[in-house]
CSV table of C-alpha atoms in Angstrom, one decimal:
chain,number,residue,atom,x,y,z
A,1,UNK,CA,-78.8,179.0,349.0
A,2,UNK,CA,-78.7,175.4,347.9
A,3,UNK,CA,-76.6,173.0,350.0
A,4,UNK,CA,-73.0,172.3,348.6
A,5,UNK,CA,-73.9,168.8,347.5
A,6,UNK,CA,-77.2,169.7,345.7
A,7,UNK,CA,-75.9,169.5,342.2
A,8,UNK,CA,-74.0,166.2,342.8
A,9,UNK,CA,-77.2,164.6,344.2
A,10,UNK,CA,-79.2,165.9,341.3
A,11,UNK,CA,-76.6,164.6,338.8
A,12,UNK,CA,-76.5,161.2,340.5
A,13,UNK,CA,-80.3,161.0,340.2
A,14,UNK,CA,-80.1,161.7,336.5
A,15,UNK,CA,-77.4,159.0,336.0
A,16,UNK,CA,-79.7,156.5,337.8
A,17,UNK,CA,-82.4,157.4,335.3
A,18,UNK,CA,-80.0,156.6,332.4
A,19,UNK,CA,-78.4,160.0,331.6
A,20,UNK,CA,-75.0,159.5,329.9
A,21,UNK,CA,-73.3,162.8,330.4
A,22,UNK,CA,-73.3,166.1,332.1
A,23,UNK,CA,-71.4,169.4,331.9
A,24,UNK,CA,-69.7,171.5,334.5
A,25,UNK,CA,-68.0,174.9,334.4
A,26,UNK,CA,-64.3,175.2,334.8
A,27,UNK,CA,-64.7,178.9,335.5
A,28,UNK,CA,-67.5,181.5,335.4
A,29,UNK,CA,-70.9,181.4,333.9
A,30,UNK,CA,-74.3,181.7,335.6
A,31,UNK,CA,-75.2,179.8,338.7
A,32,UNK,CA,-71.6,178.6,339.5
A,33,UNK,CA,-71.6,177.1,343.0
A,34,UNK,CA,-69.0,179.4,344.6
A,35,UNK,CA,-66.9,182.5,344.1
A,36,UNK,CA,-67.7,186.2,343.7
A,37,UNK,CA,-71.5,186.6,343.2
A,38,UNK,CA,-73.7,189.3,342.0
A,39,UNK,CA,-77.4,189.6,341.4
A,40,UNK,CA,-78.5,191.2,338.3
A,41,UNK,CA,-81.7,191.8,336.4
A,42,UNK,CA,-81.8,189.6,333.4
A,43,UNK,CA,-84.9,189.8,331.1
A,44,UNK,CA,-87.2,190.4,334.1
A,45,UNK,CA,-85.8,187.7,336.3
A,46,UNK,CA,-83.2,187.8,339.1
A,47,UNK,CA,-80.3,185.5,338.3
A,48,UNK,CA,-77.2,184.6,340.4
A,49,UNK,CA,-74.0,185.1,338.5
A,50,UNK,CA,-70.7,183.9,339.8
A,51,UNK,CA,-67.1,183.7,338.8
A,52,UNK,CA,-65.2,180.7,340.0
A,53,UNK,CA,-61.8,179.1,339.3
A,54,UNK,CA,-61.6,175.6,340.7
A,55,UNK,CA,-58.1,174.1,341.3
A,56,UNK,CA,-57.2,171.6,338.5
A,57,UNK,CA,-57.4,168.8,341.1
A,58,UNK,CA,-61.0,169.7,341.8
A,59,UNK,CA,-61.8,169.6,338.0
A,60,UNK,CA,-60.0,166.2,337.9
A,61,UNK,CA,-62.0,164.8,340.8
A,62,UNK,CA,-65.3,165.9,339.2
A,63,UNK,CA,-64.2,164.4,335.9
A,64,UNK,CA,-63.4,161.1,337.5
A,65,UNK,CA,-66.9,161.0,339.1
A,66,UNK,CA,-68.5,161.6,335.7
A,67,UNK,CA,-66.4,158.8,334.0
A,68,UNK,CA,-67.3,156.4,336.9
A,69,UNK,CA,-70.9,156.9,335.8
A,70,UNK,CA,-70.4,156.3,332.1
A,71,UNK,CA,-70.3,160.0,331.3
A,72,UNK,CA,-67.6,161.9,329.4
A,73,UNK,CA,-68.3,165.2,331.2
A,74,UNK,CA,-67.7,168.4,329.2
A,75,UNK,CA,-66.5,171.6,330.8
A,76,UNK,CA,-67.6,175.2,330.2
A,77,UNK,CA,-64.5,177.2,329.9
A,78,UNK,CA,-65.6,180.8,329.7
A,79,UNK,CA,-62.6,182.9,330.7
A,80,UNK,CA,-59.9,183.5,331.4
A,81,UNK,CA,-57.8,181.1,329.3
A,82,UNK,CA,-56.6,179.6,332.5
A,83,UNK,CA,-59.9,177.7,332.6
A,84,UNK,CA,-58.9,176.0,329.3
A,85,UNK,CA,-55.6,175.0,330.9
A,86,UNK,CA,-57.3,173.7,334.0
A,87,UNK,CA,-59.5,171.5,331.7
A,88,UNK,CA,-56.5,170.1,329.9
A,89,UNK,CA,-54.6,169.5,333.1
A,90,UNK,CA,-57.5,167.4,334.3
A,91,UNK,CA,-57.9,165.5,331.1
A,92,UNK,CA,-61.3,166.8,330.2
A,93,UNK,CA,-62.8,165.2,327.0
A,94,UNK,CA,-64.7,168.2,325.6
A,95,UNK,CA,-64.4,171.9,326.3
A,96,UNK,CA,-67.4,174.2,325.7
A,97,UNK,CA,-66.8,177.8,324.6
A,98,UNK,CA,-62.9,177.6,324.9
A,99,UNK,CA,-62.4,181.3,325.0
A,100,UNK,CA,-58.8,182.6,325.1
A,101,UNK,CA,-59.5,185.8,327.1
A,102,UNK,CA,-57.1,187.0,329.8
A,103,UNK,CA,-58.2,187.8,333.3
A,104,UNK,CA,-58.5,191.5,332.4
A,105,UNK,CA,-60.8,190.7,329.5
A,106,UNK,CA,-58.3,191.2,326.7
A,107,UNK,CA,-58.0,188.5,324.0
A,108,UNK,CA,-54.8,186.7,323.2
A,109,UNK,CA,-54.7,183.6,321.0
A,110,UNK,CA,-52.9,180.8,322.8
A,111,UNK,CA,-51.0,178.5,320.4
A,112,UNK,CA,-49.6,176.6,323.4
A,113,UNK,CA,-53.1,175.6,324.5
A,114,UNK,CA,-54.1,174.8,320.9
A,115,UNK,CA,-51.2,172.4,320.7
A,116,UNK,CA,-52.3,170.8,323.9
A,117,UNK,CA,-55.9,170.5,322.6
A,118,UNK,CA,-54.6,168.7,319.5
A,119,UNK,CA,-52.4,166.4,321.4
A,120,UNK,CA,-55.2,165.5,323.8
A,121,UNK,CA,-57.6,164.9,320.9
A,122,UNK,CA,-60.1,167.0,322.9
A,123,UNK,CA,-63.3,168.2,321.4
A,124,UNK,CA,-64.1,171.9,321.3
A,125,UNK,CA,-67.7,173.1,321.1
A,126,UNK,CA,-67.3,176.9,320.4
A,127,UNK,CA,-71.0,177.8,320.7
A,128,UNK,CA,-70.7,180.7,318.2
A,129,UNK,CA,-74.4,181.2,317.2
A,130,UNK,CA,-75.7,182.1,320.7
A,131,UNK,CA,-73.6,185.2,320.5
A,132,UNK,CA,-74.6,186.1,317.0
A,133,UNK,CA,-78.3,185.5,317.8
A,134,UNK,CA,-78.1,188.0,320.7
A,135,UNK,CA,-76.5,190.6,318.5
A,136,UNK,CA,-78.9,190.3,315.5
A,137,UNK,CA,-82.1,189.9,317.4
A,138,UNK,CA,-81.5,192.5,320.0
A,139,UNK,CA,-80.8,195.0,317.2
A,140,UNK,CA,-83.9,193.9,315.3
A,141,UNK,CA,-86.1,194.2,318.5
A,142,UNK,CA,-84.8,197.6,319.4
A,143,UNK,CA,-85.2,198.9,315.9
A,144,UNK,CA,-88.9,197.8,315.9
A,145,UNK,CA,-89.4,199.5,319.2
A,146,UNK,CA,-87.6,202.6,318.2
A,147,UNK,CA,-85.1,202.2,321.0
A,148,UNK,CA,-81.9,201.6,319.1
A,149,UNK,CA,-79.8,204.3,320.8
A,150,UNK,CA,-76.3,205.3,319.9
A,151,UNK,CA,-75.0,203.6,323.1
A,152,UNK,CA,-76.7,200.3,322.2
A,153,UNK,CA,-75.3,200.5,318.7
A,154,UNK,CA,-71.8,200.9,320.1
A,155,UNK,CA,-72.3,197.9,322.4
A,156,UNK,CA,-73.6,195.8,319.5
A,157,UNK,CA,-70.7,196.8,317.4
A,158,UNK,CA,-68.3,195.8,320.2
A,159,UNK,CA,-70.0,192.5,320.6
A,160,UNK,CA,-69.7,191.9,316.8
A,161,UNK,CA,-66.0,192.6,317.0
A,162,UNK,CA,-65.7,190.1,319.8
A,163,UNK,CA,-67.6,187.5,317.8
A,164,UNK,CA,-65.4,188.1,314.8
A,165,UNK,CA,-62.4,187.4,317.1
A,166,UNK,CA,-64.0,184.1,318.3
A,167,UNK,CA,-64.8,183.0,314.7
A,168,UNK,CA,-61.1,183.6,313.7
A,169,UNK,CA,-60.0,181.7,316.8
A,170,UNK,CA,-62.1,178.7,315.7
A,171,UNK,CA,-60.6,179.0,312.2
A,172,UNK,CA,-57.0,178.9,313.6
A,173,UNK,CA,-57.8,176.0,315.9
A,174,UNK,CA,-59.4,174.0,313.1
A,175,UNK,CA,-56.4,174.7,310.8
A,176,UNK,CA,-54.2,173.4,313.7
A,177,UNK,CA,-56.1,170.2,313.9
A,178,UNK,CA,-58.5,170.7,316.8
A,179,UNK,CA,-61.6,168.6,316.6
A,180,UNK,CA,-64.8,170.8,316.5
A,181,UNK,CA,-68.3,169.8,317.4
A,182,UNK,CA,-71.4,171.9,316.9
A,183,UNK,CA,-73.4,172.6,320.0
A,184,UNK,CA,-75.8,175.3,321.1
A,185,UNK,CA,-74.9,175.7,324.8
A,186,UNK,CA,-78.7,174.9,325.0
A,187,UNK,CA,-81.2,177.2,323.4
A,188,UNK,CA,-81.8,180.2,325.7
A,189,UNK,CA,-82.1,184.0,325.5
A,190,UNK,CA,-82.3,185.1,321.9
A,191,UNK,CA,-81.4,181.6,320.6
A,192,UNK,CA,-84.7,179.8,319.9
A,193,UNK,CA,-85.1,176.0,319.8
A,194,UNK,CA,-85.0,174.6,316.3
A,195,UNK,CA,-82.3,176.8,315.0
A,196,UNK,CA,-79.3,174.4,315.2
A,197,UNK,CA,-78.6,174.8,311.5
A,198,UNK,CA,-77.3,178.3,312.4
A,199,UNK,CA,-74.6,176.7,314.6
A,200,UNK,CA,-73.5,174.5,311.7
A,201,UNK,CA,-73.5,177.6,309.4
A,202,UNK,CA,-71.3,179.4,311.9
A,203,UNK,CA,-68.7,176.6,311.8
A,204,UNK,CA,-68.7,176.9,308.1
A,205,UNK,CA,-68.2,180.7,308.4
A,206,UNK,CA,-65.2,179.8,310.6
A,207,UNK,CA,-63.5,177.9,307.8
A,208,UNK,CA,-64.9,174.4,308.0
A,209,UNK,CA,-66.2,173.0,304.7
A,210,UNK,CA,-70.0,172.5,304.6
A,211,UNK,CA,-69.5,168.8,304.8
A,212,UNK,CA,-67.2,169.0,307.8
A,213,UNK,CA,-69.6,171.5,309.5
A,214,UNK,CA,-72.4,169.0,309.1
A,215,UNK,CA,-70.3,166.2,310.4
A,216,UNK,CA,-69.4,168.4,313.4
A,217,UNK,CA,-73.2,168.6,314.2
A,218,UNK,CA,-73.9,164.8,313.7
A,219,UNK,CA,-71.2,162.2,314.2
A,220,UNK,CA,-68.8,164.7,315.8
A,221,UNK,CA,-71.5,165.7,318.3
A,222,UNK,CA,-72.2,162.1,319.2
A,223,UNK,CA,-68.5,161.2,319.5
A,224,UNK,CA,-67.8,164.2,321.7
A,225,UNK,CA,-70.2,163.0,324.4
A,226,UNK,CA,-69.2,159.4,324.2
A,227,UNK,CA,-72.0,157.9,322.2
A,228,UNK,CA,-70.3,157.7,318.8
A,229,UNK,CA,-70.8,153.9,318.8
A,230,UNK,CA,-74.6,154.4,319.1
A,231,UNK,CA,-75.5,157.5,317.2
A,232,UNK,CA,-74.4,160.1,314.7
A,233,UNK,CA,-74.1,158.0,311.6
A,234,UNK,CA,-76.4,156.0,309.4
A,235,UNK,CA,-75.2,152.4,309.8
A,236,UNK,CA,-76.8,149.0,310.0
A,237,UNK,CA,-78.1,148.2,313.4
A,238,UNK,CA,-78.3,151.9,314.5
A,239,UNK,CA,-81.5,154.0,315.0
A,240,UNK,CA,-82.5,155.5,311.7
A,241,UNK,CA,-82.7,159.1,312.7
A,242,UNK,CA,-82.8,161.0,309.4
A,243,UNK,CA,-83.4,164.5,308.2
A,244,UNK,CA,-84.4,164.6,304.5
A,245,UNK,CA,-83.9,167.9,302.7
A,246,UNK,CA,-84.2,169.3,299.2
A,247,UNK,CA,-80.9,170.0,297.5
A,248,UNK,CA,-77.3,169.2,298.6
A,249,UNK,CA,-76.2,170.9,301.8
A,250,UNK,CA,-72.6,170.1,301.1
A,251,UNK,CA,-72.9,172.6,298.2
A,252,UNK,CA,-75.3,175.0,299.8
A,253,UNK,CA,-75.7,174.9,303.6
A,254,UNK,CA,-79.0,176.7,303.3
A,255,UNK,CA,-80.5,173.5,302.0
A,256,UNK,CA,-80.7,172.2,305.6
A,257,UNK,CA,-83.6,174.6,306.1
A,258,UNK,CA,-85.6,173.1,303.3
A,259,UNK,CA,-86.8,170.0,305.2
A,260,UNK,CA,-88.9,167.4,303.4
A,261,UNK,CA,-89.2,164.7,306.1
A,262,UNK,CA,-87.9,163.8,309.5
A,263,UNK,CA,-87.5,160.1,310.6
A,264,UNK,CA,-86.9,159.1,314.2
A,265,UNK,CA,-85.8,155.5,314.7
A,266,UNK,CA,-87.0,154.7,311.2
A,267,UNK,CA,-90.5,156.1,311.7
A,268,UNK,CA,-91.6,159.2,309.8
A,269,UNK,CA,-92.6,162.0,312.1
A,270,UNK,CA,-95.8,163.8,311.3
A,271,UNK,CA,-94.9,167.5,311.6
A,272,UNK,CA,-98.4,168.9,310.9
A,273,UNK,CA,-97.2,170.8,307.8
A,274,UNK,CA,-98.7,170.9,304.4
A,275,UNK,CA,-96.7,170.0,301.3
A,276,UNK,CA,-97.1,173.5,299.9
């Protein structure tokens, strides 16, 4: 086991190197530092899973440490909905996942927490595509292997229903005025690097206009981690990070896949692709 202060020391080292933000879990998720643990086999590797529910004052103390180091630390709120409440009680700036499940796993939309999200002007990063990628690609892989069993089909259908509920929750939160940002929860599992467009598309599926979904993945993403004054928009004096595509993605989101050029800090990136 790692010592209790391991993650704090690692985070402090990253801040000394110039890191501007970090994320912590308000409850649950893999590799949480305390709580009920279980080892499980996960794609051939042993992984430590844990479920933890810090007191709001603990979340607040960790948040204060992050702000002292110029970070606006987001929190991963998996479940239950109490984790979202803990984040709001502690004044967290951005909540990742923001799932309104109860302790017994049942789902109940929480208008009271949504009102608090709006009042706090907190950002929500719902990470919708990581779930869809798992559903679609696991089904495709098992079909190719001839191992798509009735039990697995039932599990995938249950996961799809859970995803539909989350998409509807994002729609309701957006209609209520909650600020959405697009984020991948980091590419892992079935979610391959380079597929961030899917995340933007999922926000559009949840009711955002194509233009608003694109903003959620650019300027909204920058503002949600406290660097909105430095990145996220094309303005004089800022780094010219530009994605050039054919077509108009505000009319057809699929145009984001048809990339002509990429510029980083004003310099064209040679991607090793032919023009054909």
